[in-house]
Amino acid sequence: MGVEAGAQAARARALAVLRIRSRALAVALLPAAVAVILLAGAAGDRLEGPVWDAARWVLTPVAVLVLLAAAGIALVVARARPAMSPTVPVTEEAAPDLYRMVRDLADRLDVPAPSAIALTPDCDSWLEDRTHSAHGPPPAEEHHDIAGPGKQAHRRHPVAPVLVIGSPFLWWMRVGELRAVLAPVIAGTGPSAHPDIAAARRFVRGLDAAVAVASAPRREPVSRAVLAGVGWVARLLLRSCRVHAAEMERGVAAAAAERAQAVDYGLRIVAQEQVGLAYAGWDRLLTRVALPAWRMGRWPSRLDAGVVAALTELSRRDRLAEGFASRLGERPACDLLEEPGAVDEAASLLAARLFHGGPAGPGPDWSPVDWSEYPDEVVDRKWRLDAARLHRVLDAMGVRPATGPAAPATGAPTLSRVLDHLTDPGTAWTAGSAPADGTAGDLATGPHTAPSAGAADPLDDEDLSGTTAPSATLAARLSAELAREEAAPASPSPASPPPTSDPVALWDDRALPLFPLQPPRTARELLADHLTAMVCCAAMDTAGATPGLDWLDGPTLLIDGERTADLAPKVLTLIEDGDATPLRGWLSQLGIRPEKPVRLG
C-alpha cells in the first residue's frame, strides 16, 4: 500500500466514523424536527384536529427531553478528559539537538513536525494528541511556523501531536539508529493533520473518555443513573465505529511507513534489531534488578544507564551479540539531551510508579539509590531484612535455637537453626493432606506450633504440593507475616504532589501500579527467597563473601569476586525433600559456617 493509497484508505474510514457521528446527531434531532413541523402546522391552521393536537402534546415534551439528553451526552463527551500516557516532558531548552533532529526528519518527510517531545519508560514510540483542554495549554508555537524559526513551514496546522519516545532507546541506540526508528513515527504527523482524520480521532477519544467517566464509582443514585445512560450511548457508538477506527489507524500507519521508506532505509533494519534487544534488556533490568529495590523502598535513579550495562553484559555472554559491543564507540542518542542524568532520574521515578506503584517523589521510605551503592544499600539490606523476618517467624512458631557443641550459647540467629528445622523428621505431612475442616493443629509436632487461621490457608495451596511439612508450614507463616507488613499503613511521604501543569499529574494514578511487572510471589517462592537470604548472610558474616549486582540476574553473592550460580537447586532440594545434604556440602566447600551467628537487618 503506497502513501496515497494508505492516506486515502484512512480518510475513507475517517469519513465513515464521522457519518456515524452525523447519524447519531440526526437521531437526536429527529423528534425536535417532527415537533417543529407539528407546531408550524398548527400555527398555519393546517394540521388541526384532536389527533394532531395529541401528537403535539406528546411529541413536544419527548423532543425536549431527547434534546436535553443529547446535549448532556455531547457535553460529557466534549468535557471528558481523554486518556493520556504518563510521560516525562522534554523541553526544547533541555534537548535542542533532539528537537533539531526531529525537525530535520519532518523536513525530509515533508510532514508537520511534532509540537513537543516526551519520554516514556518503555521500549516504544508513538504520536499522541494532547489538544484537549484538560491536557494543559497548547504549545507556544500554535500559530507560528511549526518548522521552527527561520524555516519555511510545510502547512498551517493548529497543534501537531506530541512525539513520545521510549527512554531506553536514547541510552542504548546510537543517533543514526534513533533517527531511523523515529522516521516512520514522525511520518504519521502527515495523515494526522488531515481534518477528517483529526475529527474522527477526537470523536473516538471523546467516546472512550465518556465511557471512563460513566464507569467511575459514584454514590449518588441520580448521577449514577444519568451517567449509566451516557455510558450506554457512548459504548453503542464506540461499537458502531470500532472497525472503521481500527482500519483508519492501519491506513495512517501504512501511509507513514511508506513515506519513511526513503529515510535511512538500510539503517532501519539494524535499528529494528536494536529495538528488540533494548526491549529484552529493559525487561530483564526491571524484573531482576529494579523490582527487588522497589520492594524495599529504594528506586534506582539511573535505569536507562543500567540498560546499557545490562545489554553490554549480554553481548559479552551471548556469541550472537558480540557485534553489538562495537557500536558503543559511536555517539549515543542520549548525547542529544543537555542533562541526560536528570532526564534519566525522572524517567526512573516514573518507571517505579508505573510498574510498582511508588510515590510521586522521594521521601524517607522512598529514596533513590545509585548503581554503585546498590550492592550495599539494596542487596545486603534485602538479605538481612529477609533473614530477620525468617527468624521472627521461627520465634513465633516456638522453634528452638540450633543445638550441638558448636551452637552459640547465646541463642543468636544461625543458619543451622533453619536447616535443623527444615530437616526435622517429626512429621510426614505434605501439602494437600490438610484436614477437611481447615484446621492445622495436628500438622506440626515436636517444637512446631500450629499456624494461625490466616497462615493455614496457604497449606492447601497447590503451589506447596510436594513440599515437606516444615517447609509448607514455614512458607505459610512467612506469607502471612509479609502480608501483614505490606498491609500496615505506610508513613506519609513529605514530598509535595506534582503541580497541576505537570503532564504526569494529569493521568489517573489511583490504580497504581498501572503495569505490574510480576504477580505476587507464591509461598514457595517466598520461602526460597528467605532461605537464600539466610545462606547469603551466613556467607558474608563467616566466609568473607560480599553482595553484588549482576546486570542480568539482579542480586548475587560474590565469593572471592566470583558470583555463585549453583545455590538455587540446593535450596529447592531442601524445601521439597527436606534433604540438606547438598546444601551443607556446598557450604562446607566454600567455608561457610552455618553454626556461627549472623547479623540481621
mmCIF file of C-alpha atoms in Angstrom, residues 287-585:
data_model
loop_
_atom_site.group_PDB
_atom_site.id
_atom_site.type_symbol
_atom_site.label_atom_id
_atom_site.label_comp_id
_atom_site.label_asym_id
_atom_site.label_seq_id
_atom_site.Cartn_x
_atom_site.Cartn_y
_atom_site.Cartn_z
ATOM 1 C CA THR A 287 12.195 -7.608 36.812
ATOM 2 C CA ARG A 288 15.584 -8.797 38.097
ATOM 3 C CA VAL A 289 17.290 -5.590 39.270
ATOM 4 C CA ALA A 290 14.793 -2.778 39.836
ATOM 5 C CA LEU A 291 11.971 -4.820 41.378
ATOM 6 C CA PRO A 292 13.970 -6.027 44.435
ATOM 7 C CA ALA A 293 14.935 -2.404 45.146
ATOM 8 C CA TRP A 294 11.385 -1.119 44.709
ATOM 9 C CA ARG A 295 10.036 -3.724 47.105
ATOM 10 C CA MET A 296 12.214 -2.336 49.894
ATOM 11 C CA GLY A 297 11.528 1.335 49.269
ATOM 12 C CA ARG A 298 14.501 2.225 47.063
ATOM 13 C CA TRP A 299 14.356 3.191 43.400
ATOM 14 C CA PRO A 300 17.421 3.016 41.124
ATOM 15 C CA SER A 301 17.845 6.536 39.748
ATOM 16 C CA ARG A 302 19.690 5.568 36.550
ATOM 17 C CA LEU A 303 17.608 2.818 34.997
ATOM 18 C CA ASP A 304 18.323 3.865 31.412
ATOM 19 C CA ALA A 305 22.056 3.856 32.041
ATOM 20 C CA GLY A 306 21.578 0.401 33.550
ATOM 21 C CA VAL A 307 20.128 -0.779 30.237
ATOM 22 C CA VAL A 308 23.442 -0.074 28.562
ATOM 23 C CA ALA A 309 25.312 -2.032 31.240
ATOM 24 C CA ALA A 310 22.841 -4.937 31.030
ATOM 25 C CA LEU A 311 22.960 -5.168 27.246
ATOM 26 C CA THR A 312 26.736 -4.827 27.223
ATOM 27 C CA GLU A 313 26.914 -7.755 29.637
ATOM 28 C CA LEU A 314 24.508 -9.680 27.418
ATOM 29 C CA SER A 315 26.695 -9.013 24.392
ATOM 30 C CA ARG A 316 29.697 -10.312 26.339
ATOM 31 C CA ARG A 317 27.919 -13.568 27.269
ATOM 32 C CA ASP A 318 26.000 -14.207 24.052
ATOM 33 C CA ARG A 319 28.040 -15.099 20.985
ATOM 34 C CA LEU A 320 25.226 -13.864 18.743
ATOM 35 C CA ALA A 321 25.536 -10.411 20.255
ATOM 36 C CA GLU A 322 29.277 -9.984 20.001
ATOM 37 C CA GLY A 323 28.965 -7.413 17.229
ATOM 38 C CA PHE A 324 26.767 -5.120 19.285
ATOM 39 C CA ALA A 325 29.592 -4.119 21.635
ATOM 40 C CA SER A 326 31.418 -2.351 18.784
ATOM 41 C CA ARG A 327 28.515 0.086 18.496
ATOM 42 C CA LEU A 328 29.367 1.610 21.859
ATOM 43 C CA GLY A 329 32.125 3.653 20.233
ATOM 44 C CA GLU A 330 29.540 5.620 18.244
ATOM 45 C CA ARG A 331 27.679 8.641 19.613
ATOM 46 C CA PRO A 332 24.778 7.555 21.865
ATOM 47 C CA ALA A 333 21.415 9.200 21.348
ATOM 48 C CA CYS A 334 21.362 10.426 24.956
ATOM 49 C CA ASP A 335 24.015 12.973 23.904
ATOM 50 C CA LEU A 336 21.128 14.825 22.262
ATOM 51 C CA LEU A 337 19.999 15.793 25.784
ATOM 52 C CA GLU A 338 21.580 18.662 27.693
ATOM 53 C CA GLU A 339 21.326 16.894 31.068
ATOM 54 C CA PRO A 340 20.864 13.162 30.469
ATOM 55 C CA GLY A 341 21.322 12.345 34.150
ATOM 56 C CA ALA A 342 18.367 14.481 35.225
ATOM 57 C CA VAL A 343 16.163 13.038 32.473
ATOM 58 C CA ASP A 344 17.186 9.500 33.397
ATOM 59 C CA GLU A 345 16.288 10.147 37.036
ATOM 60 C CA ALA A 346 12.841 11.484 36.116
ATOM 61 C CA ALA A 347 12.178 8.519 33.814
ATOM 62 C CA SER A 348 13.389 6.093 36.508
ATOM 63 C CA LEU A 349 10.989 7.551 39.072
ATOM 64 C CA LEU A 350 8.117 7.349 36.589
ATOM 65 C CA ALA A 351 9.005 3.713 35.853
ATOM 66 C CA ALA A 352 8.831 2.941 39.572
ATOM 67 C CA ARG A 353 5.366 4.495 39.726
ATOM 68 C CA LEU A 354 4.033 2.703 36.659
ATOM 69 C CA PHE A 355 5.452 -0.745 37.293
ATOM 70 C CA HIS A 356 5.460 -0.858 41.095
ATOM 71 C CA GLY A 357 3.190 1.932 42.349
ATOM 72 C CA GLY A 358 5.745 4.018 44.198
ATOM 73 C CA PRO A 359 5.119 7.567 45.449
ATOM 74 C CA ALA A 360 5.392 10.605 43.200
ATOM 75 C CA GLY A 361 8.541 11.906 44.880
ATOM 76 C CA PRO A 362 11.401 10.887 47.170
ATOM 77 C CA GLY A 363 10.793 10.514 50.892
ATOM 78 C CA PRO A 364 12.156 8.752 53.969
ATOM 79 C CA ASP A 365 10.617 5.454 52.864
ATOM 80 C CA TRP A 366 11.171 6.007 49.144
ATOM 81 C CA SER A 367 14.679 7.179 48.329
ATOM 82 C CA PRO A 368 16.850 6.914 45.202
ATOM 83 C CA VAL A 369 19.864 4.641 45.019
ATOM 84 C CA ASP A 370 22.881 4.867 42.736
ATOM 85 C CA TRP A 371 24.231 1.789 40.978
ATOM 86 C CA SER A 372 27.492 1.996 42.935
ATOM 87 C CA GLU A 373 25.500 1.825 46.178
ATOM 88 C CA TYR A 374 23.162 -0.936 45.017
ATOM 89 C CA PRO A 375 25.078 -3.923 46.496
ATOM 90 C CA ASP A 376 25.283 -2.429 49.995
ATOM 91 C CA GLU A 377 22.069 -0.394 50.068
ATOM 92 C CA VAL A 378 19.800 -2.926 48.368
ATOM 93 C CA VAL A 379 21.316 -6.404 48.165
ATOM 94 C CA ASP A 380 22.860 -6.579 51.645
ATOM 95 C CA ARG A 381 19.905 -4.851 53.272
ATOM 96 C CA LYS A 382 17.374 -7.030 51.447
ATOM 97 C CA TRP A 383 19.077 -10.256 52.537
ATOM 98 C CA ARG A 384 19.350 -9.174 56.153
ATOM 99 C CA LEU A 385 15.751 -7.971 56.324
ATOM 100 C CA ASP A 386 14.551 -11.283 54.866
ATOM 101 C CA ALA A 387 16.754 -13.220 57.291
ATOM 102 C CA ALA A 388 15.391 -11.199 60.196
ATOM 103 C CA ARG A 389 11.805 -11.897 59.091
ATOM 104 C CA LEU A 390 12.607 -15.597 58.810
ATOM 105 C CA HIS A 391 13.871 -15.758 62.390
ATOM 106 C CA ARG A 392 10.917 -13.703 63.688
ATOM 107 C CA VAL A 393 8.583 -16.278 62.215
ATOM 108 C CA LEU A 394 10.628 -19.118 63.724
ATOM 109 C CA ASP A 395 10.444 -17.362 67.108
ATOM 110 C CA ALA A 396 6.676 -17.049 66.787
ATOM 111 C CA MET A 397 6.459 -20.747 65.942
ATOM 112 C CA GLY A 398 8.463 -21.658 69.049
ATOM 113 C CA VAL A 399 11.329 -23.213 67.091
ATOM 114 C CA ARG A 400 14.294 -23.827 69.393
ATOM 115 C CA PRO A 401 17.759 -22.426 68.638
ATOM 116 C CA ALA A 402 20.243 -24.739 66.993
ATOM 117 C CA THR A 403 21.682 -27.467 69.199
ATOM 118 C CA GLY A 404 25.088 -29.114 69.185
ATOM 119 C CA PRO A 405 28.569 -28.474 70.529
ATOM 120 C CA ALA A 406 29.262 -25.696 68.010
ATOM 121 C CA ALA A 407 25.973 -23.842 68.562
ATOM 122 C CA PRO A 408 26.284 -20.429 70.255
ATOM 123 C CA ALA A 409 25.224 -20.370 73.891
ATOM 124 C CA THR A 410 23.534 -17.001 73.473
ATOM 125 C CA GLY A 411 20.779 -18.334 71.202
ATOM 126 C CA ALA A 412 21.842 -15.907 68.450
ATOM 127 C CA PRO A 413 20.312 -16.451 64.991
ATOM 128 C CA THR A 414 22.173 -19.007 62.917
ATOM 129 C CA LEU A 415 21.712 -20.793 59.629
ATOM 130 C CA SER A 416 21.882 -24.114 61.491
ATOM 131 C CA ARG A 417 18.638 -23.283 63.265
ATOM 132 C CA VAL A 418 16.848 -23.004 59.910
ATOM 133 C CA LEU A 419 18.454 -26.141 58.484
ATOM 134 C CA ASP A 420 17.615 -28.182 61.582
ATOM 135 C CA HIS A 421 14.009 -27.058 61.462
ATOM 136 C CA LEU A 422 13.517 -27.817 57.761
ATOM 137 C CA THR A 423 15.073 -31.267 58.096
ATOM 138 C CA ASP A 424 13.081 -32.247 61.196
ATOM 139 C CA PRO A 425 11.591 -35.716 60.523
ATOM 140 C CA GLY A 426 8.974 -35.272 63.260
ATOM 141 C CA THR A 427 6.077 -35.238 60.820
ATOM 142 C CA ALA A 428 5.405 -36.818 57.457
ATOM 143 C CA TRP A 429 2.630 -34.413 56.417
ATOM 144 C CA THR A 430 2.823 -32.979 52.927
ATOM 145 C CA ALA A 431 0.831 -30.188 51.368
ATOM 146 C CA GLY A 432 -2.554 -31.307 50.098
ATOM 147 C CA SER A 433 -3.266 -33.606 53.063
ATOM 148 C CA ALA A 434 -4.630 -30.931 55.390
ATOM 149 C CA PRO A 435 -7.811 -31.836 57.294
ATOM 150 C CA ALA A 436 -11.035 -31.021 55.527
ATOM 151 C CA ASP A 437 -12.211 -28.704 58.301
ATOM 152 C CA GLY A 438 -9.308 -26.332 57.599
ATOM 153 C CA THR A 439 -7.627 -26.767 60.963
ATOM 154 C CA ALA A 440 -3.900 -27.216 61.138
ATOM 155 C CA GLY A 441 -3.383 -28.080 64.758
ATOM 156 C CA ASP A 442 -2.267 -31.645 64.027
ATOM 157 C CA LEU A 443 0.051 -30.721 61.224
ATOM 158 C CA ALA A 444 3.066 -29.879 63.327
ATOM 159 C CA THR A 445 4.647 -31.957 66.025
ATOM 160 C CA GLY A 446 7.527 -31.579 68.411
ATOM 161 C CA PRO A 447 8.684 -27.992 68.626
ATOM 162 C CA HIS A 448 6.346 -26.835 65.852
ATOM 163 C CA THR A 449 3.168 -24.967 66.674
ATOM 164 C CA ALA A 450 0.075 -24.864 64.542
ATOM 165 C CA PRO A 451 -0.174 -21.981 62.095
ATOM 166 C CA SER A 452 -2.821 -19.338 62.620
ATOM 167 C CA ALA A 453 -6.059 -19.422 60.646
ATOM 168 C CA GLY A 454 -4.719 -16.944 58.100
ATOM 169 C CA ALA A 455 -1.496 -18.860 57.681
ATOM 170 C CA ALA A 456 -3.264 -22.212 57.427
ATOM 171 C CA ASP A 457 -4.981 -21.220 54.181
ATOM 172 C CA PRO A 458 -1.802 -21.482 52.068
ATOM 173 C CA LEU A 459 -1.243 -25.007 53.356
ATOM 174 C CA ASP A 460 -3.786 -26.266 50.846
ATOM 175 C CA ASP A 461 -2.218 -24.195 48.080
ATOM 176 C CA GLU A 462 -1.287 -26.292 45.060
ATOM 177 C CA ASP A 463 1.990 -24.387 44.935
ATOM 178 C CA LEU A 464 3.074 -26.118 48.163
ATOM 179 C CA SER A 465 2.284 -29.625 46.976
ATOM 180 C CA GLY A 466 5.315 -31.851 47.134
ATOM 181 C CA THR A 467 6.995 -29.902 49.930
ATOM 182 C CA THR A 468 7.710 -31.189 53.416
ATOM 183 C CA ALA A 469 5.598 -30.317 56.434
ATOM 184 C CA PRO A 470 8.145 -27.911 57.978
ATOM 185 C CA SER A 471 8.615 -26.194 54.628
ATOM 186 C CA ALA A 472 4.888 -25.800 53.984
ATOM 187 C CA THR A 473 4.174 -24.515 57.476
ATOM 188 C CA LEU A 474 7.082 -22.087 57.425
ATOM 189 C CA ALA A 475 6.125 -20.872 53.957
ATOM 190 C CA ALA A 476 2.567 -20.231 55.131
ATOM 191 C CA ARG A 477 3.777 -18.299 58.168
ATOM 192 C CA LEU A 478 6.176 -16.217 56.061
ATOM 193 C CA SER A 479 3.432 -15.421 53.568
ATOM 194 C CA ALA A 480 1.107 -14.286 56.351
ATOM 195 C CA GLU A 481 3.837 -12.222 58.029
ATOM 196 C CA LEU A 482 4.743 -10.448 54.805
ATOM 197 C CA ALA A 483 1.070 -9.777 54.071
ATOM 198 C CA ARG A 484 0.694 -8.132 57.488
ATOM 199 C CA GLU A 485 3.746 -5.959 56.863
ATOM 200 C CA GLU A 486 2.510 -4.845 53.462
ATOM 201 C CA ALA A 487 -0.966 -4.126 54.847
ATOM 202 C CA ALA A 488 0.433 -1.856 57.571
ATOM 203 C CA PRO A 489 -0.151 1.821 56.728
ATOM 204 C CA ALA A 490 2.978 3.429 55.396
ATOM 205 C CA SER A 491 4.150 6.746 56.747
ATOM 206 C CA PRO A 492 3.036 9.633 54.540
ATOM 207 C CA SER A 493 5.665 10.977 52.195
ATOM 208 C CA PRO A 494 6.583 14.610 52.788
ATOM 209 C CA ALA A 495 7.088 15.120 49.077
ATOM 210 C CA SER A 496 4.540 17.555 47.712
ATOM 211 C CA PRO A 497 2.342 16.410 44.833
ATOM 212 C CA PRO A 498 3.389 17.461 41.357
ATOM 213 C CA PRO A 499 1.904 20.728 40.073
ATOM 214 C CA THR A 500 -1.256 20.558 38.000
ATOM 215 C CA SER A 501 0.637 21.831 34.966
ATOM 216 C CA ASP A 502 2.827 18.725 35.046
ATOM 217 C CA PRO A 503 1.551 16.226 32.439
ATOM 218 C CA VAL A 504 2.358 13.360 34.814
ATOM 219 C CA ALA A 505 -0.276 14.711 37.214
ATOM 220 C CA LEU A 506 -2.996 14.528 34.563
ATOM 221 C CA TRP A 507 -3.299 10.761 34.394
ATOM 222 C CA ASP A 508 -5.318 8.829 36.920
ATOM 223 C CA ASP A 509 -2.896 7.124 39.306
ATOM 224 C CA ARG A 510 -5.438 5.763 41.754
ATOM 225 C CA ALA A 511 -4.899 2.237 40.479
ATOM 226 C CA LEU A 512 -1.105 2.123 40.678
ATOM 227 C CA PRO A 513 0.766 0.209 39.533
ATOM 228 C CA LEU A 514 -0.702 0.602 36.065
ATOM 229 C CA PHE A 515 1.542 -2.131 34.631
ATOM 230 C CA PRO A 516 2.621 -4.546 37.383
ATOM 231 C CA LEU A 517 5.713 -6.499 36.376
ATOM 232 C CA GLN A 518 5.009 -9.777 38.126
ATOM 233 C CA PRO A 519 2.179 -11.413 40.046
ATOM 234 C CA PRO A 520 2.591 -11.661 43.830
ATOM 235 C CA ARG A 521 5.178 -14.201 44.909
ATOM 236 C CA THR A 522 3.848 -17.586 45.965
ATOM 237 C CA ALA A 523 4.505 -19.055 49.405
ATOM 238 C CA ARG A 524 7.082 -21.439 47.945
ATOM 239 C CA GLU A 525 8.935 -18.564 46.271
ATOM 240 C CA LEU A 526 8.886 -16.546 49.481
ATOM 241 C CA LEU A 527 10.406 -19.415 51.444
ATOM 242 C CA ALA A 528 13.103 -19.940 48.808
ATOM 243 C CA ASP A 529 13.926 -16.220 48.817
ATOM 244 C CA HIS A 530 14.181 -16.078 52.602
ATOM 245 C CA LEU A 531 16.261 -19.239 52.854
ATOM 246 C CA THR A 532 18.603 -17.948 50.135
ATOM 247 C CA ALA A 533 18.926 -14.669 52.009
ATOM 248 C CA MET A 534 19.864 -16.508 55.193
ATOM 249 C CA VAL A 535 22.528 -18.507 53.366
ATOM 250 C CA CYS A 536 23.952 -15.318 51.848
ATOM 251 C CA CYS A 537 24.060 -13.605 55.249
ATOM 252 C CA ALA A 538 25.951 -16.558 56.682
ATOM 253 C CA ALA A 539 28.366 -16.448 53.747
ATOM 254 C CA MET A 540 29.026 -12.745 54.238
ATOM 255 C CA ASP A 541 29.487 -12.996 58.016
ATOM 256 C CA THR A 542 31.519 -16.216 58.191
ATOM 257 C CA ALA A 543 33.308 -16.618 54.846
ATOM 258 C CA GLY A 544 34.064 -13.074 53.700
ATOM 259 C CA ALA A 545 31.560 -13.101 50.822
ATOM 260 C CA THR A 546 30.192 -9.806 49.518
ATOM 261 C CA PRO A 547 26.897 -8.706 47.969
ATOM 262 C CA GLY A 548 26.996 -7.978 44.276
ATOM 263 C CA LEU A 549 24.901 -6.807 41.339
ATOM 264 C CA ASP A 550 24.512 -8.867 38.209
ATOM 265 C CA TRP A 551 23.046 -6.713 35.439
ATOM 266 C CA LEU A 552 21.021 -9.590 34.035
ATOM 267 C CA ASP A 553 20.115 -11.565 37.173
ATOM 268 C CA GLY A 554 19.988 -8.914 39.895
ATOM 269 C CA PRO A 555 21.292 -9.502 43.457
ATOM 270 C CA THR A 556 24.096 -12.027 43.554
ATOM 271 C CA LEU A 557 26.566 -13.432 46.076
ATOM 272 C CA LEU A 558 30.249 -12.906 45.342
ATOM 273 C CA ILE A 559 32.898 -15.194 46.816
ATOM 274 C CA ASP A 560 36.449 -14.176 46.023
ATOM 275 C CA GLY A 561 34.992 -11.804 43.445
ATOM 276 C CA GLU A 562 33.173 -14.587 41.567
ATOM 277 C CA ARG A 563 29.404 -14.928 41.512
ATOM 278 C CA THR A 564 27.820 -18.124 42.811
ATOM 279 C CA ALA A 565 25.321 -19.586 40.388
ATOM 280 C CA ASP A 566 24.580 -23.030 41.861
ATOM 281 C CA LEU A 567 22.763 -22.196 45.107
ATOM 282 C CA ALA A 568 19.140 -22.263 43.917
ATOM 283 C CA PRO A 569 18.891 -26.037 43.152
ATOM 284 C CA LYS A 570 20.232 -26.924 46.603
ATOM 285 C CA VAL A 571 17.735 -24.626 48.304
ATOM 286 C CA LEU A 572 14.876 -26.246 46.374
ATOM 287 C CA THR A 573 16.076 -29.705 47.351
ATOM 288 C CA LEU A 574 15.878 -28.712 50.997
ATOM 289 C CA ILE A 575 12.395 -27.224 50.609
ATOM 290 C CA GLU A 576 10.914 -30.045 48.552
ATOM 291 C CA ASP A 577 12.655 -33.110 50.008
ATOM 292 C CA GLY A 578 13.847 -31.949 53.404
ATOM 293 C CA ASP A 579 17.356 -33.002 52.380
ATOM 294 C CA ALA A 580 20.036 -30.531 53.461
ATOM 295 C CA THR A 581 22.968 -32.709 52.381
ATOM 296 C CA PRO A 582 23.623 -30.906 49.042
ATOM 297 C CA LEU A 583 23.360 -27.507 50.721
ATOM 298 C CA ARG A 584 25.594 -28.490 53.638
ATOM 299 C CA GLY A 585 28.178 -29.854 51.219
#
